[in-house]
mmCIF file with all atom_site columns, C-alpha atoms in Angstrom:
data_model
loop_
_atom_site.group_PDB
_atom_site.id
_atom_site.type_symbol
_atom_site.label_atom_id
_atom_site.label_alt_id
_atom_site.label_comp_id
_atom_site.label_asym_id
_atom_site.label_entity_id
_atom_site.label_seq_id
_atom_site.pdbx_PDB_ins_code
_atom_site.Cartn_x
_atom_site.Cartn_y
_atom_site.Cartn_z
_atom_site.occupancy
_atom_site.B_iso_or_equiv
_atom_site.pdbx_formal_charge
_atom_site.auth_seq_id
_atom_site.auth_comp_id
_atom_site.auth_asym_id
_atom_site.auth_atom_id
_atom_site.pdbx_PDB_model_num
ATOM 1   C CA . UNK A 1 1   ? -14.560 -21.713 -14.608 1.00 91.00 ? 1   UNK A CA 1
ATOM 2   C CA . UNK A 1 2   ? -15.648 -18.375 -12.720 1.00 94.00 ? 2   UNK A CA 1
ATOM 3   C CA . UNK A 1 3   ? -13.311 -17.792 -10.003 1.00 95.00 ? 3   UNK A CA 1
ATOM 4   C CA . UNK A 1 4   ? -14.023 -14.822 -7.084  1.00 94.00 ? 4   UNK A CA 1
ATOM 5   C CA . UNK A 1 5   ? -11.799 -13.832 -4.203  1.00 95.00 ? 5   UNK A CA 1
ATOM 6   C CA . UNK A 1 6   ? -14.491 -12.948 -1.624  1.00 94.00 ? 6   UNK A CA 1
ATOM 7   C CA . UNK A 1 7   ? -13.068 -9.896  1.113   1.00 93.00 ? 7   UNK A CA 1
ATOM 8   C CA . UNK A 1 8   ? -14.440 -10.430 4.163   1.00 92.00 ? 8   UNK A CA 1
ATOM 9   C CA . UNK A 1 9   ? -13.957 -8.312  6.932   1.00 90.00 ? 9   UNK A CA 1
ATOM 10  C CA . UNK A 1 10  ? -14.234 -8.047  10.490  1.00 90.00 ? 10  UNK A CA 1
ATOM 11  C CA . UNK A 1 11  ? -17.829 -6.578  10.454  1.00 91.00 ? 11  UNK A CA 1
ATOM 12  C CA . UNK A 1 12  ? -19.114 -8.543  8.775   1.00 89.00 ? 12  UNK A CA 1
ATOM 13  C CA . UNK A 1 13  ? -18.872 -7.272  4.795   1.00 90.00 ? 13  UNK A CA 1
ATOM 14  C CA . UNK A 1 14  ? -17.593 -8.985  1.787   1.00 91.00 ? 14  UNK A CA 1
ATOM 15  C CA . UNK A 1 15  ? -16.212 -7.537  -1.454  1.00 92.00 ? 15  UNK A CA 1
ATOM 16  C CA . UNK A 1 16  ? -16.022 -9.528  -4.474  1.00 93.00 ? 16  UNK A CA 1
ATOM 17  C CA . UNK A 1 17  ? -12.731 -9.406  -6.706  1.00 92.00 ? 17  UNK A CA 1
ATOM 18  C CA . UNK A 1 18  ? -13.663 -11.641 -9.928  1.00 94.00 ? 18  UNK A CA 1
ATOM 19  C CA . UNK A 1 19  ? -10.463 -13.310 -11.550 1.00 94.00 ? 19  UNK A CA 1
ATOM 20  C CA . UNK A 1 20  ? -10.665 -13.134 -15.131 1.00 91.00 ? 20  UNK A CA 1
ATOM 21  C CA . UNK A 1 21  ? -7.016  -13.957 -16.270 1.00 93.00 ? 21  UNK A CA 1
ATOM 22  C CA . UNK A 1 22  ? -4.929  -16.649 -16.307 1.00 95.00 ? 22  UNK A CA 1
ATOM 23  C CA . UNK A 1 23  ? -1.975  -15.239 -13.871 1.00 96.00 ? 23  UNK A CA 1
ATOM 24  C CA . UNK A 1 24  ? -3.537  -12.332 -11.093 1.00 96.00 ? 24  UNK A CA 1
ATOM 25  C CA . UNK A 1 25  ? -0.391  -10.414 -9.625  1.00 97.00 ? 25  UNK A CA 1
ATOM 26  C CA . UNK A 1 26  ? -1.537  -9.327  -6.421  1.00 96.00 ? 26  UNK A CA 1
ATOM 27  C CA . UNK A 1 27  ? 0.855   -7.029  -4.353  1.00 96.00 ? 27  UNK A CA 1
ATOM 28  C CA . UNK A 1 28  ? 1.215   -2.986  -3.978  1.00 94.00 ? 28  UNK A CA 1
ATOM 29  C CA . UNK A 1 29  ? 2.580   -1.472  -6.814  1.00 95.00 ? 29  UNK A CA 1
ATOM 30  C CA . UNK A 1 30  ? 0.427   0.276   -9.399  1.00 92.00 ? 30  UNK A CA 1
ATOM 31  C CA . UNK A 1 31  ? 0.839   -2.407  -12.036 1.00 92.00 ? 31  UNK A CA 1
ATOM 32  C CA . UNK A 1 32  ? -0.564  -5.278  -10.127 1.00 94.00 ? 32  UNK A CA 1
ATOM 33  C CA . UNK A 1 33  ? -4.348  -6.659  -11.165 1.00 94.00 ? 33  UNK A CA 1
ATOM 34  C CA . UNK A 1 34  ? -4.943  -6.733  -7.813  1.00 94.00 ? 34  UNK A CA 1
ATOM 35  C CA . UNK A 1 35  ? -3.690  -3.991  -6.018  1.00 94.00 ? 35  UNK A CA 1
ATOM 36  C CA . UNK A 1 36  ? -3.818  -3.629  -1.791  1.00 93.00 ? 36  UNK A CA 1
ATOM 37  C CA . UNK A 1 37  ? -2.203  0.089   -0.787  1.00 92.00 ? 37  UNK A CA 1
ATOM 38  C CA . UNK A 1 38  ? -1.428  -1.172  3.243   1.00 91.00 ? 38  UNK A CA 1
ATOM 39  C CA . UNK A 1 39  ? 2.295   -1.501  4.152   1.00 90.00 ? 39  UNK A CA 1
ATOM 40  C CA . UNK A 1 40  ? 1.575   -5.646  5.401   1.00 93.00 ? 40  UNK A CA 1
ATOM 41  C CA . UNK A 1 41  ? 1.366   -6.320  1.443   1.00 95.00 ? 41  UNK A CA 1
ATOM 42  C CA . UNK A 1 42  ? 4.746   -6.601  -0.442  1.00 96.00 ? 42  UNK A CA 1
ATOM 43  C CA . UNK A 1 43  ? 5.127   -4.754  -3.659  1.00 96.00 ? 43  UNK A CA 1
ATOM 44  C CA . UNK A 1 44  ? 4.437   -7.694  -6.000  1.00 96.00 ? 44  UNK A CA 1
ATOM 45  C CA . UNK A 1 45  ? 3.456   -10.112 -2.824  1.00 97.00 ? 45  UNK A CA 1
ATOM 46  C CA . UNK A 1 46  ? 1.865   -12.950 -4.910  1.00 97.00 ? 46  UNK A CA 1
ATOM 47  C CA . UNK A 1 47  ? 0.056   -15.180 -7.595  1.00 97.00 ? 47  UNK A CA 1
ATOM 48  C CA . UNK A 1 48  ? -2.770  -16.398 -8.429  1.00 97.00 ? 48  UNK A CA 1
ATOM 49  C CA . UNK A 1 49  ? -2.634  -18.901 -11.813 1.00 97.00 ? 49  UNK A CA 1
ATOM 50  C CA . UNK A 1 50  ? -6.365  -20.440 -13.188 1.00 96.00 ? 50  UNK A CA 1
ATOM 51  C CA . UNK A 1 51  ? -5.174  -22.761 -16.074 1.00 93.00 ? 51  UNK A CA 1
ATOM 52  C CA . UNK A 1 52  ? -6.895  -26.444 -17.119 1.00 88.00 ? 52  UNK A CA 1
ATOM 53  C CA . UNK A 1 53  ? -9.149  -26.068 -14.389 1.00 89.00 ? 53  UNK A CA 1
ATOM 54  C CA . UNK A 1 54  ? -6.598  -25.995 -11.909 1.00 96.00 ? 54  UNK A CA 1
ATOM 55  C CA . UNK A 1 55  ? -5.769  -23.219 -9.224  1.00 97.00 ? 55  UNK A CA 1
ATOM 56  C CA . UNK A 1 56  ? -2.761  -21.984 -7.484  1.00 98.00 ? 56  UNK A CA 1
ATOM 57  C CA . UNK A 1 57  ? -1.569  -19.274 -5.445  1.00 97.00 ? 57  UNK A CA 1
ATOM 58  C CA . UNK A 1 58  ? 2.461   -18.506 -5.476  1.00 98.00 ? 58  UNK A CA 1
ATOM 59  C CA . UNK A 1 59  ? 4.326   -16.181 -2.522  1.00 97.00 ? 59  UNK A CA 1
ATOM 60  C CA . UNK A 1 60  ? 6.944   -13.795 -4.267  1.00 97.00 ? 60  UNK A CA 1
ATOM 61  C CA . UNK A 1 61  ? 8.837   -13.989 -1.570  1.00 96.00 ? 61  UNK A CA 1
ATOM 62  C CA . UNK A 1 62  ? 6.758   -11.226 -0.112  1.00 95.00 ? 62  UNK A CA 1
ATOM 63  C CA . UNK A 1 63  ? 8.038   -10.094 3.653   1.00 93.00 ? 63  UNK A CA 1
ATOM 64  C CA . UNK A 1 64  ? 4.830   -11.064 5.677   1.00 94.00 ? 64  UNK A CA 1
ATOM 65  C CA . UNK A 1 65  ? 3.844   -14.137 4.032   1.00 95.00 ? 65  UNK A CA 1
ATOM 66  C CA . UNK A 1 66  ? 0.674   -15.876 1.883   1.00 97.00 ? 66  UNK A CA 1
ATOM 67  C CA . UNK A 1 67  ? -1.337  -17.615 4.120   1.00 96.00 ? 67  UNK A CA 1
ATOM 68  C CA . UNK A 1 68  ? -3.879  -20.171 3.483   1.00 96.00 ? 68  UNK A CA 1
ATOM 69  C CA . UNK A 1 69  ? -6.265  -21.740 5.510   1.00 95.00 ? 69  UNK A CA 1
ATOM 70  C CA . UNK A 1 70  ? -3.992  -20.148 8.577   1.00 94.00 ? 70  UNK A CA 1
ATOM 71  C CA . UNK A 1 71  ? -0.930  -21.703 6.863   1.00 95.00 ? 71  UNK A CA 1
ATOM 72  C CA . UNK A 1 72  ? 2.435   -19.907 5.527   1.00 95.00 ? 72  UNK A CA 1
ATOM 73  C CA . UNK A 1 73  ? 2.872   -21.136 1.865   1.00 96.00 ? 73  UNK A CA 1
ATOM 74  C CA . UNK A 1 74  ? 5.519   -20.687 -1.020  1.00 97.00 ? 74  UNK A CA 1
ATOM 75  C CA . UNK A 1 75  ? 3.338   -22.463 -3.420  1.00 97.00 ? 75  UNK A CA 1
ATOM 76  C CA . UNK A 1 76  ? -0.142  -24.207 -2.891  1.00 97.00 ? 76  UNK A CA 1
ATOM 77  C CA . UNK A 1 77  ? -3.490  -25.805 -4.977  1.00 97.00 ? 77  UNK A CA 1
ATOM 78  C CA . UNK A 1 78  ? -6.293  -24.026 -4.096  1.00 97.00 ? 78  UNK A CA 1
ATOM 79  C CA . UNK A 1 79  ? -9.938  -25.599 -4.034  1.00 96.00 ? 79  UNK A CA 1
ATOM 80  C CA . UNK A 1 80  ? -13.559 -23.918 -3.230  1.00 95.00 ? 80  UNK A CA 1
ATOM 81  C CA . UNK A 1 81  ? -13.945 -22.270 0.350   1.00 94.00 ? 81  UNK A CA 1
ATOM 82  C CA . UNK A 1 82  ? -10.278 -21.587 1.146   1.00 95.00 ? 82  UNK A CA 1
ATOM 83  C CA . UNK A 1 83  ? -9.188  -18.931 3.244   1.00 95.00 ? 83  UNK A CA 1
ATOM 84  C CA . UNK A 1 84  ? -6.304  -16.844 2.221   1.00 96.00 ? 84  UNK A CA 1
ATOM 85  C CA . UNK A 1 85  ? -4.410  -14.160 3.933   1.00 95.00 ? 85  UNK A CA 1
ATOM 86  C CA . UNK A 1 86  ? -2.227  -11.477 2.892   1.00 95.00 ? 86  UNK A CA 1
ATOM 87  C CA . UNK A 1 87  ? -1.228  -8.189  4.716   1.00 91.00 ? 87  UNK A CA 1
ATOM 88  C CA . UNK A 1 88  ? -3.670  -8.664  7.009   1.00 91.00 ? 88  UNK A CA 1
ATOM 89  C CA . UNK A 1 89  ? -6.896  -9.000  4.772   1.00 94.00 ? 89  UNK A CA 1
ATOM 90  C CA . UNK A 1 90  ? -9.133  -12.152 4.079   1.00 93.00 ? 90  UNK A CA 1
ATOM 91  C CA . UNK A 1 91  ? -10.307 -13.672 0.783   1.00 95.00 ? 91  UNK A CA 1
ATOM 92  C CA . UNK A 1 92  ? -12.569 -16.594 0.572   1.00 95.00 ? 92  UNK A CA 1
ATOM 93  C CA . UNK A 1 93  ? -12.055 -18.502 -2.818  1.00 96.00 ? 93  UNK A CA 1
ATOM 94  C CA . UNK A 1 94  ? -15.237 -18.780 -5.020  1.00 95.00 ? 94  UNK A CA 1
ATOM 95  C CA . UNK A 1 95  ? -14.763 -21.109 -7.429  1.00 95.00 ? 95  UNK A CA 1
ATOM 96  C CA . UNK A 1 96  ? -18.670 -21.422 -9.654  1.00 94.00 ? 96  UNK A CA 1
ATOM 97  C CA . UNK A 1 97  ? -20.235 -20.039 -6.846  1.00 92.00 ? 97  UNK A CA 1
ATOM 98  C CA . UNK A 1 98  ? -18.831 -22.248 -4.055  1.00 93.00 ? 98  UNK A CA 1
ATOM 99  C CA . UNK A 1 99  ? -19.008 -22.139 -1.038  1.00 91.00 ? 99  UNK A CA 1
ATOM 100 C CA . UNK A 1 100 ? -22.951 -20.625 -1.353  1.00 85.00 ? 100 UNK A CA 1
ATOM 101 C CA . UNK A 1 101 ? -23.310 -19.087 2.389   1.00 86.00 ? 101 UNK A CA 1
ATOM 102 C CA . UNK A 1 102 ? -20.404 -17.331 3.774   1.00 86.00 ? 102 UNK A CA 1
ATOM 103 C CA . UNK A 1 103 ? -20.249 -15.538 7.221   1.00 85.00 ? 103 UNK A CA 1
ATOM 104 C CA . UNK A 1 104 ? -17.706 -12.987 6.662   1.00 84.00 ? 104 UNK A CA 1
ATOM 105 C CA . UNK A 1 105 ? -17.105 -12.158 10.115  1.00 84.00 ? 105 UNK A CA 1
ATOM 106 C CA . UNK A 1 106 ? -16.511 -16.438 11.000  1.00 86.00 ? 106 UNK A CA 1
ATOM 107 C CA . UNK A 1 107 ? -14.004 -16.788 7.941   1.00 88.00 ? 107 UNK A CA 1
ATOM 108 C CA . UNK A 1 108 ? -12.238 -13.483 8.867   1.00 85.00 ? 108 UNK A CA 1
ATOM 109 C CA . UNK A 1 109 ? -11.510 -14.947 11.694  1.00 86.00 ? 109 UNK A CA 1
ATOM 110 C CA . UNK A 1 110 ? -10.893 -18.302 10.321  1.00 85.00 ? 110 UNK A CA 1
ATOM 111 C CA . UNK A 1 111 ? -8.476  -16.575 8.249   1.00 86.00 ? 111 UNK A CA 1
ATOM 112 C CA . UNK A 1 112 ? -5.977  -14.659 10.215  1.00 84.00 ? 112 UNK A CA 1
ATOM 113 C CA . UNK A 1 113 ? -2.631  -16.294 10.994  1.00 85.00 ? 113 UNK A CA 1
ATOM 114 C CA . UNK A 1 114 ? -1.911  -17.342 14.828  1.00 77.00 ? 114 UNK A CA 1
ATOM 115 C CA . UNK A 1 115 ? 0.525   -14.302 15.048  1.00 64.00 ? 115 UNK A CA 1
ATOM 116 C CA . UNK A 1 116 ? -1.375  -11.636 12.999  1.00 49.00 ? 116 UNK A CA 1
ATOM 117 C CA . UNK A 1 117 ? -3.856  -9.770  14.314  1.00 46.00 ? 117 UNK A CA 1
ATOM 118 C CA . UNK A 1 118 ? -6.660  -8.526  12.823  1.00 47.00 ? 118 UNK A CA 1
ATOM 119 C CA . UNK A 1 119 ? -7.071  -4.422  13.552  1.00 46.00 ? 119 UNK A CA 1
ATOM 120 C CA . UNK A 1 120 ? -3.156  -3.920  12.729  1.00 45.00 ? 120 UNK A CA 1
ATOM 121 C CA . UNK A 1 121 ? -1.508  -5.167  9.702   1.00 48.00 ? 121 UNK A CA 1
ATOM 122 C CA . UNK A 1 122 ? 1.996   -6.375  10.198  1.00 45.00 ? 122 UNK A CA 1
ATOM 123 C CA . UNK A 1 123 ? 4.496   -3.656  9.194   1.00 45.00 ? 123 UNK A CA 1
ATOM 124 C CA . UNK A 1 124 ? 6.897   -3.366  6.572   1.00 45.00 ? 124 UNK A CA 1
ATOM 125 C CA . UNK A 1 125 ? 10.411  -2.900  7.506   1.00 45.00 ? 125 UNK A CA 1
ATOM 126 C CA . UNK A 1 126 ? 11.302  0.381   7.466   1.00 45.00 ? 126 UNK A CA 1
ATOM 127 C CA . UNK A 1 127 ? 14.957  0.553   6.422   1.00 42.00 ? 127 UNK A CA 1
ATOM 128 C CA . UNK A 1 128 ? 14.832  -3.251  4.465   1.00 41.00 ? 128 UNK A CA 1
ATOM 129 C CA . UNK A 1 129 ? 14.734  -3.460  0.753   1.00 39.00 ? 129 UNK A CA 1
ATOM 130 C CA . UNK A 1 130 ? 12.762  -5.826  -0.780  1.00 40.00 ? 130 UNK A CA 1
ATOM 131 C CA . UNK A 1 131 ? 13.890  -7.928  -3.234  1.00 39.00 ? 131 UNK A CA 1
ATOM 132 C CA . UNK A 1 132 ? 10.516  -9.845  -4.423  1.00 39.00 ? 132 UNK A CA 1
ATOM 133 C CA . UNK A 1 133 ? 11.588  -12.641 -7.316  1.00 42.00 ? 133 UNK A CA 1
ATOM 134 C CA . UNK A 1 134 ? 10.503  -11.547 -10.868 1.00 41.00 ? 134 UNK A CA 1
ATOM 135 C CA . UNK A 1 135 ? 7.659   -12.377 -11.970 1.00 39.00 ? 135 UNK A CA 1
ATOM 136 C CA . UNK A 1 136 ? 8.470   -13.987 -15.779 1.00 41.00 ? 136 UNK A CA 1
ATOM 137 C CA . UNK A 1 137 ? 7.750   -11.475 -18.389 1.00 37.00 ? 137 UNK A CA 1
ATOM 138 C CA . UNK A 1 138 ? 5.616   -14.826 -20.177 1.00 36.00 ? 138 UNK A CA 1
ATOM 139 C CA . UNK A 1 139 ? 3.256   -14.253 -16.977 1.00 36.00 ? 139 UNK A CA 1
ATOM 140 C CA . UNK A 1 140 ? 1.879   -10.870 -17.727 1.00 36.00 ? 140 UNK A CA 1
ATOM 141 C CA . UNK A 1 141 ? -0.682  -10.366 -20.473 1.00 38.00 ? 141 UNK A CA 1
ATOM 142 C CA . UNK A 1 142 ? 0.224   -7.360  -22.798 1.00 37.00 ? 142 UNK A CA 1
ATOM 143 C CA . UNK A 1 143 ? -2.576  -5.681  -20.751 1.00 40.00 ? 143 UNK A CA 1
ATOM 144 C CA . UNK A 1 144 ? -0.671  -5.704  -17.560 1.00 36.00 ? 144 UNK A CA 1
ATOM 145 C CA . UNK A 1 145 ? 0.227   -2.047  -16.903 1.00 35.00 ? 145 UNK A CA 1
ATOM 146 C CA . UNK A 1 146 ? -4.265  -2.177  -16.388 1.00 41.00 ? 146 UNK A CA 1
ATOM 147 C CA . UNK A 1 147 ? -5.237  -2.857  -12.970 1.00 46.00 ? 147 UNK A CA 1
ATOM 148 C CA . UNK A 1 148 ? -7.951  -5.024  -12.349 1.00 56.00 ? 148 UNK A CA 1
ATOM 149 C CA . UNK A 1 149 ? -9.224  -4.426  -8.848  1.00 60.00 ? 149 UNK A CA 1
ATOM 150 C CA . UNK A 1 150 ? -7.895  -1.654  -6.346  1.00 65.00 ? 150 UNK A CA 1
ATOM 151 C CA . UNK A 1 151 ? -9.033  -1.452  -2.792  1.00 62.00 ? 151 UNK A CA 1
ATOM 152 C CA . UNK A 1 152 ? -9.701  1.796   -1.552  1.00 62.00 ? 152 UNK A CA 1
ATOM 153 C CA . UNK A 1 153 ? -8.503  2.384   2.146   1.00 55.00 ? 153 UNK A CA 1
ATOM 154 C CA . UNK A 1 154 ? -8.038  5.392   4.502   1.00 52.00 ? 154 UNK A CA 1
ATOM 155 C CA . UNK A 1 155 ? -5.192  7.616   4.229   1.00 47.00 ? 155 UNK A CA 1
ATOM 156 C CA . UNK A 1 156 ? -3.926  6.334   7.335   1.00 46.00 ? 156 UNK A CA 1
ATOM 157 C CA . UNK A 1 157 ? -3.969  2.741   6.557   1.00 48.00 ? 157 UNK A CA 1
ATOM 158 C CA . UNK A 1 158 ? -1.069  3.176   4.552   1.00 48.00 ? 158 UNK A CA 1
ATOM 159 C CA . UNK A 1 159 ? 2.166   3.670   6.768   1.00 49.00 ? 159 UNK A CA 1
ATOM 160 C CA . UNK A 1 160 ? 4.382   3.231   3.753   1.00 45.00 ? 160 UNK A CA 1
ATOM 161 C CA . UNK A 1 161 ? 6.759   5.799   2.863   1.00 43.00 ? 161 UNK A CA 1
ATOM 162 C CA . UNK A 1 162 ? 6.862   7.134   -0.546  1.00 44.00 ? 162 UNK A CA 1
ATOM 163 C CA . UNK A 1 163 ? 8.615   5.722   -2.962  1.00 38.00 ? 163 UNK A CA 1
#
C-alpha cells in the first residue's frame, strides 16, 4: 500500500511526504520521521501507524491538537482524501494515489479547525512544560534517530525558544 501525506497550502502548492514505515512520529524534535520546526506542533505531537492495510493517526497528547477532517481526535482510522491538521499545516491522505485531483488551496481550507486560523499557527505556551506520553520503545524502528521528511520554514516561523 503506498501511502502520501499531501501539504497543501494556502496558495495553492502541495508537498508530498511518502510514508514508508510502519509507525511515522510526527512532532518537533530532531528524531521524529516527520519533523515540522513551528511552535503550533508539539515535540513528539503524533502518529501515524500503516499495518494490514489499515491506517491510523494517534495525538500524543500534543498541546494544540490532531485534527481530522476539522475534528479534534485522540485516536482515529484514516481512509483516502482525509484532511488532517496539525500546528496549523494541512495534509491530504494519499492512499495508491487517491484522491487523483486535489485543489490545495479548497482542502487547505477544508482543513483548518473552526478556531485556527490559517496565517498564524497557534502558540505554544511559553512557561508550560510538556509532558507528551511516550511513545513505546517497540514503535521505533532501530533507524529512528534518521529523519524522514523535514520541512524547511523561515527563521521567523519558529517562535520557539531554545531548548
Amino acid at each position: 500500500m503506498e501511502v502520501v501525506l499531501i501539504r497543501v497550502t494556502e496558495n495553492g502548492e502541495q508537498q508530498s511526504v511518502p510514508l514508508n514505515r510502519e509507525h511515522t512520529l510526527i512532532g518537533r524534535l530532531d528524531d521524529c520521521h516527520v519533523r515540522i520546526p513551528i511552535a503550533g506542533v508539539s515535540r513528539k505531537h503524533c502518529e501515524i501507524v500503516v499495518n494490514s492495510g489499515s491506517i491510523t493517526i494517534r495525538d500524543l497528547g500534543s498541546s494544540n491538537g490532531t485534527y481530522v477532517n476539522q475534528e479534534r481526535i485522540e485516536s482515529q482510522p484514516l481512509s483516502a482524501g482525509d484532511l488532517i491538521s496539525v500546528g496549523g499545516l494541512v495534509f491530504v491522505l494519499s492512499v495508491n494515489g487517491e484522491p487523483g485531483d486535489i485543489d490545495a488551496e479548497m482542502m487547505f481550507e477544508d482543513g483548518l479547525p473552526e478556531e485556527e486560523t490559517p496565517s498564524v499557527p497557534a502558540p505554544a505556551p511559553a512557561a508550560a512544560k510538556e509532558s507528551p506520553k511516550p511513545v513505546p520503545a517497540s514503535t521505533l524502528n532501530d533507524d529512528s534517530s534518521m529523519m524522514d521528511f523535514e520541512f524547511e520554514f523561515d527563521e521567523d516561523d519558529d517562535d520557539q525558544p531554545p531548548l
